[in-house]
mmCIF file of C-alpha atoms in Angstrom:
data_model
loop_
_atom_site.group_PDB
_atom_site.id
_atom_site.type_symbol
_atom_site.label_atom_id
_atom_site.label_comp_id
_atom_site.label_asym_id
_atom_site.label_seq_id
_atom_site.Cartn_x
_atom_site.Cartn_y
_atom_site.Cartn_z
ATOM 1 C CA ILE A 1287 3.803 42.478 12.327
ATOM 2 C CA THR A 1288 1.637 43.424 14.676
ATOM 3 C CA LEU A 1289 -1.264 45.970 13.707
ATOM 4 C CA SER A 1290 -3.126 48.445 16.063
ATOM 5 C CA ASP A 1291 -6.654 47.450 17.143
ATOM 6 C CA ALA A 1292 -8.246 50.563 15.072
ATOM 7 C CA ASN A 1293 -6.848 49.099 11.769
ATOM 8 C CA VAL A 1294 -8.326 45.723 12.188
ATOM 9 C CA ILE A 1295 -12.148 45.767 10.922
ATOM 10 C CA ALA A 1296 -12.336 41.950 9.595
ATOM 11 C CA ALA A 1297 -10.709 39.095 10.112
ATOM 12 C CA GLN A 1298 -6.863 39.084 9.287
ATOM 13 C CA ILE A 1299 -3.692 37.660 9.983
ATOM 14 C CA VAL A 1300 -1.587 39.747 12.155
ATOM 15 C CA GLU A 1301 1.748 37.350 12.519
ATOM 16 C CA GLU A 1302 2.748 34.741 11.079
ATOM 17 C CA THR A 1303 5.735 32.469 12.010
ATOM 18 C CA VAL A 1304 7.105 28.805 10.667
ATOM 19 C CA ASP A 1305 4.602 26.985 13.140
ATOM 20 C CA TYR A 1306 1.251 29.031 13.490
ATOM 21 C CA TRP A 1307 -0.816 32.062 12.403
ATOM 22 C CA LEU A 1308 -2.057 34.530 14.567
ATOM 23 C CA ILE A 1309 -5.423 35.677 13.465
ATOM 24 C CA LYS A 1310 -7.216 38.703 14.915
ATOM 25 C CA THR A 1311 -10.870 39.599 14.763
ATOM 26 C CA PRO A 1312 -13.232 42.231 15.557
ATOM 27 C CA VAL A 1313 -16.118 40.794 17.948
ATOM 28 C CA LYS A 1314 -19.218 43.150 16.909
ATOM 29 C CA LEU A 1315 -22.721 43.657 18.259
ATOM 30 C CA ILE A 1316 -25.239 44.313 15.770
ATOM 31 C CA GLU A 1317 -28.559 45.879 17.100
ATOM 32 C CA GLU A 1318 -31.241 46.041 15.046
ATOM 33 C CA THR A 1319 -34.033 47.893 16.200
ATOM 34 C CA LEU A 1320 -38.025 47.548 15.015
ATOM 35 C CA GLU A 1321 -40.467 50.251 15.245
ATOM 36 C CA GLU A 1322 -43.860 49.180 16.456
ATOM 37 C CA ASP A 1323 -45.619 49.371 13.041
ATOM 38 C CA GLU A 1324 -42.794 47.972 10.971
ATOM 39 C CA SER A 1325 -43.231 44.139 9.743
ATOM 40 C CA GLU A 1326 -39.848 41.779 10.109
ATOM 41 C CA PHE A 1327 -40.624 41.369 6.148
ATOM 42 C CA GLU A 1328 -40.248 44.674 4.834
ATOM 43 C CA LEU A 1329 -37.443 46.104 3.327
ATOM 44 C CA ASP A 1330 -36.024 49.095 4.909
ATOM 45 C CA ASN A 1331 -32.886 51.251 4.613
ATOM 46 C CA ASN A 1332 -31.948 51.166 7.989
ATOM 47 C CA MET A 1333 -28.429 49.838 8.409
ATOM 48 C CA PRO A 1334 -28.105 48.081 11.822
ATOM 49 C CA GLU A 1335 -25.807 49.446 14.446
ATOM 50 C CA GLU A 1336 -22.500 47.962 14.787
ATOM 51 C CA GLN A 1337 -20.446 48.242 18.004
ATOM 52 C CA ILE A 1338 -16.992 46.669 18.489
ATOM 53 C CA LEU A 1339 -16.875 44.807 21.853
ATOM 54 C CA GLY A 1340 -13.711 43.914 21.734
ATOM 55 C CA TYR A 1341 -11.056 41.644 19.542
ATOM 56 C CA ALA A 1342 -10.449 38.002 19.283
ATOM 57 C CA GLU A 1343 -7.186 36.533 18.677
ATOM 58 C CA VAL A 1344 -6.846 32.995 17.538
ATOM 59 C CA VAL A 1345 -3.662 30.940 16.983
ATOM 60 C CA TYR A 1346 -3.988 28.487 14.176
ATOM 61 C CA SER A 1347 -1.359 25.860 14.049
ATOM 62 C CA LYS A 1348 0.475 24.865 10.687
ATOM 63 C CA GLU A 1349 0.846 21.284 11.585
ATOM 64 C CA ASN A 1350 -1.994 19.663 10.032
ATOM 65 C CA LEU A 1351 -0.984 22.265 6.592
ATOM 66 C CA LYS A 1352 2.396 20.383 6.561
ATOM 67 C CA GLN A 1353 0.919 17.117 7.151
ATOM 68 C CA SER A 1354 -1.294 17.510 4.096
ATOM 69 C CA GLN A 1355 1.546 18.750 2.228
ATOM 70 C CA GLN A 1356 3.466 15.990 3.047
ATOM 71 C CA ARG A 1357 0.933 13.453 2.106
ATOM 72 C CA VAL A 1358 0.029 15.189 -1.067
ATOM 73 C CA ALA A 1359 3.983 15.027 -1.728
ATOM 74 C CA LEU A 1360 4.054 11.513 -1.102
ATOM 75 C CA ILE A 1361 0.624 10.674 -3.157
ATOM 76 C CA ILE A 1362 2.521 12.810 -6.041
ATOM 77 C CA THR A 1363 5.615 10.923 -5.652
ATOM 78 C CA SER A 1364 4.284 7.471 -5.929
ATOM 79 C CA ILE A 1365 1.788 8.159 -8.900
ATOM 80 C CA ALA A 1366 4.833 9.438 -10.644
ATOM 81 C CA ILE A 1367 6.965 6.332 -9.823
ATOM 82 C CA ILE A 1368 4.167 4.213 -10.955
ATOM 83 C CA SER A 1369 3.618 6.282 -13.967
ATOM 84 C CA VAL A 1370 7.197 5.839 -15.098
ATOM 85 C CA LEU A 1371 6.974 1.841 -14.010
ATOM 86 C CA VAL A 1372 3.884 1.664 -16.325
ATOM 87 C CA LEU A 1373 5.164 3.502 -18.968
ATOM 88 C CA SER A 1374 8.735 1.343 -18.994
ATOM 89 C CA MET A 1375 6.772 -1.634 -19.109
ATOM 90 C CA ILE A 1376 4.870 -0.296 -22.229
ATOM 91 C CA LEU A 1377 7.731 0.823 -23.887
ATOM 92 C CA ASN A 1378 9.837 -2.043 -23.290
ATOM 93 C CA PHE A 1379 7.052 -4.151 -24.861
ATOM 94 C CA ALA A 1380 6.399 -2.124 -27.784
ATOM 95 C CA LEU A 1381 10.409 -1.929 -28.444
ATOM 96 C CA ALA A 1382 10.266 -5.772 -27.768
ATOM 97 C CA LYS A 1383 7.400 -6.278 -30.139
ATOM 98 C CA LEU A 1384 9.248 -3.987 -32.936
ATOM 99 C CA PHE A 1385 12.784 -5.557 -32.698
ATOM 100 C CA THR A 1386 12.221 -9.253 -32.184
ATOM 101 C CA PRO A 1387 10.831 -9.767 -35.839
ATOM 102 C CA LEU A 1388 14.141 -7.685 -36.606
ATOM 103 C CA GLU A 1389 16.644 -10.364 -34.492
ATOM 104 C CA GLN A 1390 15.026 -13.244 -35.857
ATOM 105 C CA LEU A 1391 15.337 -12.026 -39.488
ATOM 106 C CA ALA A 1392 19.046 -11.345 -38.558
ATOM 107 C CA GLN A 1393 19.220 -14.693 -37.148
ATOM 108 C CA THR A 1394 18.229 -16.320 -40.141
ATOM 109 C CA MET A 1395 20.452 -14.557 -42.340
ATOM 110 C CA ARG A 1396 23.007 -15.924 -39.999
ATOM 111 C CA GLN A 1397 22.129 -19.143 -39.824
ATOM 112 C CA ALA A 1398 21.994 -19.269 -43.841
ATOM 113 C CA LYS A 1399 25.457 -17.711 -44.130
ATOM 114 C CA ALA A 1400 26.830 -20.402 -41.753
ATOM 115 C CA SER A 1401 25.236 -23.175 -43.494
ATOM 116 C CA GLY A 1402 25.198 -22.117 -47.068
ATOM 117 C CA GLY A 1403 21.557 -23.257 -47.312
ATOM 118 C CA HIS A 1404 18.436 -21.314 -48.665
ATOM 119 C CA LEU A 1405 16.720 -20.631 -45.620
ATOM 120 C CA TYR A 1406 13.498 -18.464 -45.634
ATOM 121 C CA ALA A 1407 12.988 -16.086 -43.007
ATOM 122 C CA GLN A 1408 9.356 -15.519 -41.094
ATOM 123 C CA ILE A 1409 7.372 -12.552 -42.306
ATOM 124 C CA ALA A 1410 6.503 -10.977 -39.255
ATOM 125 C CA GLY A 1411 6.802 -7.459 -37.450
ATOM 126 C CA ALA A 1412 6.334 -3.735 -38.657
ATOM 127 C CA LYS A 1413 5.677 -3.187 -42.413
ATOM 128 C CA GLU A 1414 9.415 -2.111 -42.977
ATOM 129 C CA ILE A 1415 10.365 -5.225 -41.553
ATOM 130 C CA ARG A 1416 7.876 -7.318 -43.389
ATOM 131 C CA LYS A 1417 9.403 -5.963 -46.508
ATOM 132 C CA ILE A 1418 12.695 -6.720 -46.113
ATOM 133 C CA ALA A 1419 12.053 -10.299 -45.233
ATOM 134 C CA GLY A 1420 9.828 -10.340 -48.009
ATOM 135 C CA TYR A 1421 12.936 -9.620 -50.481
ATOM 136 C CA TYR A 1422 15.227 -11.670 -48.606
ATOM 137 C CA ASN A 1423 12.824 -14.713 -49.228
ATOM 138 C CA SER A 1424 12.789 -13.350 -52.693
ATOM 139 C CA MET A 1425 16.743 -13.520 -53.125
ATOM 140 C CA MET A 1426 16.612 -16.870 -51.318
ATOM 141 C CA ALA A 1427 14.138 -18.205 -54.088
ATOM 142 C CA VAL A 1428 16.201 -16.708 -56.868
ATOM 143 C CA LEU A 1429 19.450 -18.038 -55.499
ATOM 144 C CA GLU A 1430 17.572 -21.481 -55.122
ATOM 145 C CA GLN A 1431 16.573 -21.513 -58.736
ATOM 146 C CA GLN A 1432 19.998 -20.435 -59.942
ATOM 147 C CA GLU A 1433 21.457 -23.120 -58.007
ATOM 148 C CA SER A 1434 18.888 -25.947 -59.245
ATOM 149 C CA ASP A 1435 19.689 -24.598 -62.954
ATOM 150 C CA LEU A 1436 23.776 -25.029 -62.264
ATOM 151 C CA ILE A 1437 22.994 -28.364 -61.040
ATOM 152 C CA SER A 1438 20.899 -29.639 -63.900
ATOM 153 C CA HIS A 1439 23.270 -27.791 -66.557
ATOM 154 C CA ARG A 1440 26.078 -29.499 -64.614
ATOM 155 C CA ASP A 1441 24.433 -32.793 -65.066
ATOM 156 C CA GLN A 1442 23.654 -32.148 -68.675
ATOM 157 C CA LEU A 1443 27.310 -31.443 -69.466
ATOM 158 C CA GLU A 1444 28.573 -34.471 -67.435
ATOM 159 C CA ALA A 1445 26.181 -36.606 -69.503
ATOM 160 C CA GLU A 1446 27.268 -35.058 -72.728
ATOM 161 C CA VAL A 1447 31.020 -35.372 -71.558
ATOM 162 C CA LYS A 1448 30.387 -39.032 -70.869
ATOM 163 C CA ILE A 1449 29.067 -39.804 -74.182
ATOM 164 C CA ARG A 1450 31.616 -37.888 -75.683
ATOM 165 C CA THR A 1451 34.473 -39.846 -73.845
ATOM 166 C CA LYS A 1452 32.687 -43.133 -74.749
ATOM 167 C CA GLU A 1453 32.602 -42.000 -78.563
ATOM 168 C CA LEU A 1454 36.066 -41.018 -78.582
ATOM 169 C CA VAL A 1455 37.316 -44.317 -76.681
ATOM 170 C CA GLU A 1456 35.235 -46.181 -79.191
ATOM 171 C CA ALA A 1457 37.091 -44.193 -82.292
ATOM 172 C CA ARG A 1458 40.583 -44.803 -80.593
ATOM 173 C CA ASP A 1459 40.078 -48.562 -80.289
ATOM 174 C CA ALA A 1460 38.245 -48.906 -83.628
ATOM 175 C CA ALA A 1461 41.632 -47.013 -85.401
#
């Protein structure tokens, strides 16, 4: 795009390519005439006279702009990668903190099933997991109490059977 000199009244881009800008601006001579009785500090309505001497054309390379764009893109990419890594580490930590107590509770339950014993779970983790562990421990306490009651009742019945058997043997021998 080329503009005629008459249309250029201020600095403007007259041509642009992939590698540079061509900027054209008029070179002006501004004359101020002071009358002898006027001071430099007085306001006047006289506009200075402008005279266009010619035009200056400057070719400005886009190389610096391209390098700046590449640096900015690299910085943004680096910040994005670092942010993703930091957020993934935070997320990994938070998920481990959430799921580790749940895994420990599940492991305790598997061990109790395999051994048949009354293993108690550690109460830790999120509120819901602590509740589940508490209910599990309550259930284990009830099972342990019931088993203790059954053992006590069994021992009592065995003692009564021994006594009754002894009485029957004595009655048989006496007859």
